[in-house]
Amino acid sequence: MSQAPLPFNETPEAARARRRRSWAIALGCVAFVILVFVITVIKLSQNAIIPQRY
Amino acid sequence: MSPAAAKRLDETPAATGDYIQLLKPRVMSLVVFTGLTGLVAADTPLNPVLAAISVFCIAVGAGAAGALNMAWDSDIDALMRRTRARPVPTGKVSRGDAAGFGVVLSLFSVMAMGMAANYLAAGLLAFTIFFYAVIYTMWLKRSTPQNIVIGGAAGALPPVVGWAAASGHVPLNAWLLFAIIFMWTPPHFWALSLYTSGDYAKAGVPMMPVVKGAKSTRLQILIYSLILAPLGVAPAFTGLGGRLYGLVAAIGGLLFVGFAVRLFLSKAGDAPTTGEDGLYTERPGSKTARDLFAFSLAYLTLLFFVLLLEHLVSRL
């Protein structure tokens, strides 16, 4: 069975580098989601601990 | 993209390390350090995680500005020995990719700063990136020998951003830190350019030694050093720095002026700058310039380190 041709006529090395870059972008996106979540939790907890005065 | 450039990109595909190189990690480390000092010197209680995120945002913002700089300057970077191994001139990363990377990181860092700290810090960070990428890189760098004097404002803003992130305002002491870095920048970079001016001339960048000559540059370095030395001590009198800071700044300032006087009396930069000299290659007569360049780095690092130390200790 012949090997499927690589997309965009790229070399195997270029394909590997592209996959690594794609992984880096994916990890960056996940990190950003976690960052926003952490900031939100901290900000909410800061507001929550303000005692109510009536 | 030309077929030749496309072929080059295909032959040398960009690795993750090339994108990290676009962020100018060495410049970023100094920016992070001064930004952190501003944040701590504000003496405002701040959640440690939010403080860490704020410093991270300053780092990413500085990196984004570096990527935008490399995207715009790839033509002249290719001509200079100091910069020709960067990812864009070597063809590992295209100009478009570098610019896109810089824009995305700029938006990310400003947005995250706004969420983690406040809008003043986010606005100042956005202004810093804009000033470095547009005002300095696209406009001043190629048009005036005062490029690094005015452009130095971008490098001087990180402690102000850090201060704003911690406290939500920027008092006079924050601007004092700005002023110290602002006045430090010309002697630091002109000392460097005195022994790399051949590179700048080849690329058509109007650095001071190229336009006004070495003698005028040495005089201006001395003038800026004479202003910087007392300015460096000023925080000891405004309550920002303590006695240790005052002592270190006074001794450091005297040494700085000493190195500047020695450089002024030397022939640094007078020798022809043809050939393949590296960044730290010592040409005849250039030792004094190289010494001031090295000392200026140590001076600024030490000032901010002592300030950071004093404020951290005072919190214990």
Short mmCIF file of C-alpha atoms in Angstrom, two decimals:
data_model
loop_
_atom_site.label_atom_id
_atom_site.label_comp_id
_atom_site.label_asym_id
_atom_site.label_seq_id
_atom_site.Cartn_x
_atom_site.Cartn_y
_atom_site.Cartn_z
CA MET A 1 0.00 0.00 0.00
CA SER A 2 1.46 3.37 -0.97
CA GLN A 3 1.74 6.11 1.64
CA ALA A 4 -0.84 8.93 1.40
CA PRO A 5 0.67 12.16 0.03
CA LEU A 6 1.28 14.92 2.56
CA PRO A 7 -1.00 17.97 2.30
CA PHE A 8 0.25 21.25 0.77
CA ASN A 9 3.10 19.33 -0.97
CA GLU A 10 5.21 19.79 2.16
CA THR A 11 8.21 17.74 3.16
CA PRO A 12 7.90 15.26 6.07
CA GLU A 13 10.08 17.58 8.18
CA ALA A 14 7.82 20.55 7.42
CA ALA A 15 4.76 18.44 8.28
CA ARG A 16 6.26 17.48 11.65
CA ALA A 17 7.11 21.13 12.39
CA ARG A 18 3.56 22.17 11.44
CA ARG A 19 2.08 19.55 13.78
CA ARG A 20 4.33 20.78 16.62
CA ARG A 21 3.20 24.36 15.99
CA SER A 22 -0.43 23.23 15.96
CA TRP A 23 0.07 21.54 19.33
CA ALA A 24 1.68 24.70 20.71
CA ILE A 25 -1.33 26.76 19.53
CA ALA A 26 -3.73 24.23 21.10
CA LEU A 27 -1.85 24.30 24.41
CA GLY A 28 -1.80 28.11 24.28
CA CYS A 29 -5.60 28.18 23.83
CA VAL A 30 -6.11 25.77 26.75
CA ALA A 31 -3.73 27.83 28.91
CA PHE A 32 -5.72 30.98 28.07
CA VAL A 33 -9.00 29.31 29.09
CA ILE A 34 -7.44 28.20 32.40
CA LEU A 35 -6.04 31.69 32.94
CA VAL A 36 -9.44 33.34 32.43
CA PHE A 37 -11.04 30.76 34.73
CA VAL A 38 -8.47 31.34 37.49
CA ILE A 39 -8.81 35.14 37.24
CA THR A 40 -12.60 34.86 37.38
CA VAL A 41 -12.54 32.59 40.44
CA ILE A 42 -10.14 34.90 42.31
CA LYS A 43 -12.11 38.04 41.41
CA LEU A 44 -15.39 36.43 42.44
CA SER A 45 -13.93 35.19 45.74
CA GLN A 46 -12.55 38.67 46.45
CA ASN A 47 -16.02 40.14 46.04
CA ALA A 48 -17.67 37.32 48.00
CA ILE A 49 -15.65 37.92 51.17
CA ILE A 50 -16.70 41.56 51.51
CA PRO A 51 -18.97 41.47 54.59
CA GLN A 52 -22.51 42.70 54.09
CA ARG A 53 -23.36 45.61 56.37
CA TYR A 54 -27.00 46.42 57.04
CA MET B 1 5.44 35.21 -1.12
CA SER B 2 8.09 34.67 -3.77
CA PRO B 3 8.80 31.07 -4.86
CA ALA B 4 12.35 31.41 -3.46
CA ALA B 5 11.07 32.52 -0.05
CA ALA B 6 8.41 29.77 -0.04
CA LYS B 7 11.10 27.19 -0.86
CA ARG B 8 13.28 28.53 1.97
CA LEU B 9 10.37 28.36 4.44
CA ASP B 10 9.68 24.79 3.32
CA GLU B 11 13.32 23.76 3.67
CA THR B 12 13.69 25.26 7.15
CA PRO B 13 10.32 24.87 8.85
CA ALA B 14 9.82 27.03 11.93
CA ALA B 15 10.24 25.27 15.25
CA THR B 16 8.66 26.39 18.51
CA GLY B 17 12.07 27.80 19.53
CA ASP B 18 12.01 30.19 16.57
CA TYR B 19 8.76 31.71 17.84
CA ILE B 20 10.27 32.02 21.32
CA GLN B 21 13.23 33.83 19.74
CA LEU B 22 10.76 36.31 18.20
CA LEU B 23 9.85 37.35 21.76
CA LYS B 24 13.41 38.61 22.44
CA PRO B 25 13.80 36.62 25.69
CA ARG B 26 16.81 38.61 26.94
CA VAL B 27 15.04 41.96 26.60
CA MET B 28 11.94 40.36 28.09
CA SER B 29 13.83 39.29 31.23
CA LEU B 30 14.89 42.90 31.99
CA VAL B 31 11.35 44.14 31.32
CA VAL B 32 9.90 41.50 33.66
CA PHE B 33 12.40 42.44 36.35
CA THR B 34 11.66 46.18 36.21
CA GLY B 35 7.90 45.54 35.94
CA LEU B 36 8.02 43.29 38.99
CA THR B 37 9.95 45.95 40.91
CA GLY B 38 7.27 48.54 40.08
CA LEU B 39 4.56 46.13 41.19
CA VAL B 40 6.27 45.38 44.52
CA ALA B 41 7.37 48.99 45.14
CA ALA B 42 3.72 50.12 44.99
CA ASP B 43 3.36 48.57 48.46
CA THR B 44 -0.27 47.63 47.79
CA PRO B 45 -1.64 44.27 48.93
CA LEU B 46 -2.38 42.19 45.85
CA ASN B 47 -3.44 38.58 45.44
CA PRO B 48 -0.18 36.73 44.64
CA VAL B 49 -1.73 34.80 41.74
CA LEU B 50 -3.10 37.99 40.19
CA ALA B 51 0.32 39.63 40.74
CA ALA B 52 2.02 36.72 38.95
CA ILE B 53 -0.49 36.94 36.08
CA SER B 54 0.12 40.70 35.82
CA VAL B 55 3.89 40.15 35.53
CA PHE B 56 3.22 37.40 32.98
CA CYS B 57 1.12 39.84 30.96
CA ILE B 58 3.95 42.41 31.00
CA ALA B 59 6.32 39.66 29.77
CA VAL B 60 3.99 38.57 26.96
CA GLY B 61 3.33 42.19 25.99
CA ALA B 62 7.07 42.86 25.78
CA GLY B 63 7.50 39.70 23.71
CA ALA B 64 4.68 40.75 21.39
CA ALA B 65 6.37 44.11 20.82
CA GLY B 66 9.60 42.25 20.04
CA ALA B 67 7.84 40.04 17.47
CA LEU B 68 6.27 43.07 15.78
CA ASN B 69 9.70 44.74 15.73
CA MET B 70 11.30 41.70 14.08
CA ALA B 71 8.50 41.47 11.51
CA TRP B 72 8.89 45.11 10.48
CA ASP B 73 12.69 45.27 10.63
CA SER B 74 13.52 42.00 8.86
CA ASP B 75 15.04 43.86 5.89
CA ILE B 76 17.59 45.73 8.00
CA ASP B 77 18.06 42.81 10.41
CA ALA B 78 19.33 40.77 7.46
CA LEU B 79 22.09 43.33 6.88
CA MET B 80 23.46 43.46 10.43
CA ARG B 81 25.71 40.81 11.91
CA ARG B 82 24.08 41.16 15.35
CA THR B 83 20.58 40.46 13.99
CA ARG B 84 20.94 38.46 10.80
CA ALA B 85 20.45 35.10 12.57
CA ARG B 86 16.94 36.09 13.72
CA PRO B 87 14.05 33.84 12.56
CA VAL B 88 12.60 36.24 9.96
CA PRO B 89 15.79 37.17 8.04
CA THR B 90 16.89 33.52 8.04
CA GLY B 91 13.55 32.58 6.46
CA LYS B 92 12.43 30.27 9.29
CA VAL B 93 9.39 32.44 10.03
CA SER B 94 7.64 34.60 7.43
CA ARG B 95 7.08 38.32 8.08
CA GLY B 96 3.32 37.76 8.07
CA ASP B 97 3.53 34.98 10.63
CA ALA B 98 5.77 37.07 12.90
CA ALA B 99 3.40 40.04 12.63
CA GLY B 100 0.34 37.84 13.29
CA PHE B 101 2.08 36.29 16.28
CA GLY B 102 2.87 39.75 17.65
CA VAL B 103 -0.67 41.08 17.16
CA VAL B 104 -2.31 38.03 18.77
CA LEU B 105 0.01 38.15 21.78
CA SER B 106 -0.52 41.92 22.13
CA LEU B 107 -4.30 41.47 22.26
CA PHE B 108 -3.96 38.53 24.64
CA SER B 109 -1.64 40.31 27.07
CA VAL B 110 -3.67 43.54 27.20
CA MET B 111 -6.95 41.68 27.61
CA ALA B 112 -5.57 39.44 30.37
CA MET B 113 -4.03 42.46 32.14
CA GLY B 114 -7.40 44.21 32.08
CA MET B 115 -9.05 41.17 33.65
CA ALA B 116 -6.35 40.34 36.21
CA ALA B 117 -5.38 43.86 37.32
CA ASN B 118 -7.24 46.94 36.06
CA TYR B 119 -7.89 48.94 32.91
CA LEU B 120 -5.24 51.56 33.71
CA ALA B 121 -2.51 48.89 33.70
CA ALA B 122 -4.00 47.33 30.54
CA GLY B 123 -4.09 50.73 28.83
CA LEU B 124 -0.50 51.49 29.78
CA LEU B 125 0.60 48.06 28.53
CA ALA B 126 -1.20 48.65 25.22
CA PHE B 127 0.45 52.07 24.94
CA THR B 128 3.88 50.54 25.64
CA ILE B 129 3.45 47.96 22.86
CA PHE B 130 2.13 50.63 20.47
CA PHE B 131 5.00 52.99 21.31
CA TYR B 132 7.67 50.34 20.71
CA ALA B 133 6.15 48.77 17.60
CA VAL B 134 4.79 51.87 15.85
CA ILE B 135 6.48 55.01 17.21
CA TYR B 136 9.97 53.53 17.66
CA THR B 137 10.20 50.66 15.16
CA MET B 138 8.16 51.99 12.25
CA TRP B 139 8.89 55.69 12.59
CA LEU B 140 11.80 56.87 14.76
CA LYS B 141 14.35 54.09 14.24
CA ARG B 142 14.95 54.87 10.57
CA SER B 143 14.34 58.61 10.65
CA THR B 144 16.27 60.29 13.47
CA PRO B 145 19.44 59.83 15.55
CA GLN B 146 17.22 60.57 18.58
CA ASN B 147 15.50 57.22 17.89
CA ILE B 148 16.59 55.47 21.06
CA VAL B 149 16.18 58.60 23.22
CA ILE B 150 12.46 58.97 22.46
CA GLY B 151 11.93 55.26 21.81
CA GLY B 152 13.47 54.57 25.21
CA ALA B 153 10.12 55.53 26.74
CA ALA B 154 8.78 52.12 25.73
CA GLY B 155 11.52 50.35 27.68
CA ALA B 156 11.02 52.67 30.65
CA LEU B 157 7.28 52.07 31.03
CA PRO B 158 7.18 48.50 32.49
CA PRO B 159 7.70 49.60 36.15
CA VAL B 160 4.87 52.12 35.67
CA VAL B 161 2.67 49.32 34.27
CA GLY B 162 3.61 47.12 37.24
CA TRP B 163 2.83 49.93 39.69
CA ALA B 164 -0.55 50.58 38.03
CA ALA B 165 -1.35 46.84 38.09
CA ALA B 166 -0.79 46.73 41.86
CA SER B 167 -2.37 50.00 42.95
CA GLY B 168 -4.62 51.25 40.15
CA HIS B 169 -2.81 54.59 39.95
CA VAL B 170 0.63 55.94 38.99
CA PRO B 171 2.09 58.43 41.50
CA LEU B 172 5.28 60.45 41.09
CA ASN B 173 7.47 57.65 42.46
CA ALA B 174 6.35 55.37 39.61
CA TRP B 175 7.36 58.06 37.10
CA LEU B 176 10.68 58.39 38.91
CA LEU B 177 11.43 54.76 38.02
CA PHE B 178 10.39 55.60 34.46
CA ALA B 179 12.77 58.58 34.42
CA ILE B 180 15.72 56.51 35.65
CA ILE B 181 15.35 53.95 32.83
CA PHE B 182 14.62 56.72 30.32
CA MET B 183 17.87 58.56 31.16
CA TRP B 184 19.81 55.29 31.35
CA THR B 185 18.84 54.20 27.83
CA PRO B 186 20.90 56.68 25.73
CA PRO B 187 24.29 56.08 27.42
CA HIS B 188 23.63 52.32 27.39
CA PHE B 189 22.73 52.03 23.70
CA TRP B 190 25.12 54.67 22.40
CA ALA B 191 28.00 52.91 24.18
CA LEU B 192 26.95 49.78 22.29
CA SER B 193 26.54 51.62 19.01
CA LEU B 194 30.05 53.13 19.35
CA TYR B 195 31.48 49.73 18.58
CA THR B 196 28.75 48.41 16.26
CA SER B 197 28.15 51.59 14.25
CA GLY B 198 29.52 49.89 11.11
CA ASP B 199 26.60 47.50 11.27
CA TYR B 200 24.07 50.34 11.69
CA ALA B 201 25.63 52.38 8.87
CA LYS B 202 25.46 49.37 6.55
CA ALA B 203 21.75 48.99 7.33
CA GLY B 204 21.06 52.72 6.96
CA VAL B 205 19.95 53.14 10.58
CA PRO B 206 20.77 56.71 11.69
CA MET B 207 22.27 55.85 15.07
CA MET B 208 24.01 58.77 16.79
CA PRO B 209 27.63 57.73 15.97
CA VAL B 210 26.68 57.23 12.31
CA VAL B 211 25.03 60.67 11.95
CA LYS B 212 26.88 62.94 14.42
CA GLY B 213 30.15 61.06 14.78
CA ALA B 214 31.84 59.32 17.69
CA LYS B 215 33.07 62.48 19.45
CA SER B 216 29.60 64.04 19.69
CA THR B 217 28.17 60.70 20.86
CA ARG B 218 30.77 60.42 23.63
CA LEU B 219 29.89 63.95 24.81
CA GLN B 220 26.15 63.19 24.83
CA ILE B 221 26.79 59.95 26.74
CA LEU B 222 28.61 62.01 29.39
CA ILE B 223 25.76 64.57 29.61
CA TYR B 224 23.11 61.87 30.04
CA SER B 225 25.29 60.11 32.64
CA LEU B 226 25.60 63.35 34.64
CA ILE B 227 21.80 63.64 34.68
CA LEU B 228 21.30 59.94 35.44
CA ALA B 229 23.60 59.75 38.49
CA PRO B 230 21.60 62.17 40.74
CA LEU B 231 18.32 60.91 39.31
CA GLY B 232 19.29 57.39 40.39
CA VAL B 233 19.73 58.60 43.98
CA ALA B 234 16.44 60.55 44.03
CA PRO B 235 14.23 57.61 45.19
CA ALA B 236 16.18 57.64 48.48
CA PHE B 237 14.77 61.14 49.13
CA THR B 238 11.18 60.52 48.03
CA GLY B 239 10.57 57.57 50.35
CA LEU B 240 10.72 55.04 47.53
CA GLY B 241 14.20 53.74 48.38
CA GLY B 242 15.89 53.24 51.74
CA ARG B 243 19.42 53.88 53.01
CA LEU B 244 20.89 50.84 51.29
CA TYR B 245 19.35 51.95 48.01
CA GLY B 246 20.74 55.46 48.49
CA LEU B 247 24.22 54.11 49.15
CA VAL B 248 24.20 51.72 46.18
CA ALA B 249 22.76 54.39 43.85
CA ALA B 250 25.33 56.98 44.97
CA ILE B 251 28.33 54.66 44.50
CA GLY B 252 26.87 53.25 41.27
CA GLY B 253 26.19 56.74 39.93
CA LEU B 254 29.74 57.90 40.67
CA LEU B 255 31.16 54.84 38.92
CA PHE B 256 28.77 55.40 35.99
CA VAL B 257 30.00 58.98 35.58
CA GLY B 258 33.59 57.73 35.96
CA PHE B 259 33.12 55.25 33.11
CA ALA B 260 31.44 57.98 31.02
CA VAL B 261 34.32 60.43 31.60
CA ARG B 262 36.80 57.71 30.67
CA LEU B 263 34.82 57.05 27.50
CA PHE B 264 34.62 60.77 26.69
CA LEU B 265 38.41 61.09 26.93
CA SER B 266 38.98 57.97 24.79
CA LYS B 267 38.97 57.47 21.05
CA ALA B 268 36.15 54.90 21.13
CA GLY B 269 34.28 54.78 17.85
CA ASP B 270 36.93 56.76 15.97
CA ALA B 271 38.47 53.66 14.37
CA PRO B 272 36.98 52.52 11.06
CA THR B 273 34.27 49.96 11.61
CA THR B 274 34.62 47.81 8.55
CA GLY B 275 34.97 44.08 8.95
CA GLU B 276 33.03 41.33 10.66
CA ASP B 277 33.16 42.39 14.28
CA GLY B 278 30.75 40.74 16.68
CA LEU B 279 28.71 42.40 19.41
CA TYR B 280 31.36 41.90 22.06
CA THR B 281 34.41 42.07 19.81
CA GLU B 282 36.93 44.56 21.09
CA ARG B 283 38.20 46.93 18.43
CA PRO B 284 41.15 49.27 19.06
CA GLY B 285 39.99 52.13 21.29
CA SER B 286 36.58 50.59 21.91
CA LYS B 287 37.29 49.01 25.29
CA THR B 288 35.98 52.05 27.19
CA ALA B 289 32.67 51.89 25.28
CA ARG B 290 32.39 48.18 25.94
CA ASP B 291 33.12 48.72 29.65
CA LEU B 292 30.40 51.39 29.99
CA PHE B 293 27.92 49.18 28.12
CA ALA B 294 28.59 46.27 30.50
CA PHE B 295 28.57 48.47 33.62
CA SER B 296 25.33 50.21 32.65
CA LEU B 297 23.57 46.85 32.57
CA ALA B 298 24.92 45.95 36.02
CA TYR B 299 24.03 49.43 37.36
CA LEU B 300 20.35 49.30 36.38
CA THR B 301 19.97 45.70 37.50
CA LEU B 302 21.52 46.49 40.88
CA LEU B 303 19.37 49.60 41.48
CA PHE B 304 16.15 47.74 40.81
CA PHE B 305 17.32 44.66 42.70
CA VAL B 306 18.06 46.68 45.87
CA LEU B 307 14.72 48.50 45.56
CA LEU B 308 12.91 45.18 45.16
CA LEU B 309 14.78 43.70 48.11
CA GLU B 310 14.03 46.66 50.40
CA HIS B 311 10.31 46.54 49.65
CA LEU B 312 10.12 42.76 50.04
CA VAL B 313 11.97 42.88 53.37
CA SER B 314 9.72 45.71 54.63
CA ARG B 315 6.70 43.43 54.10
CA LEU B 316 8.09 40.69 56.35
#
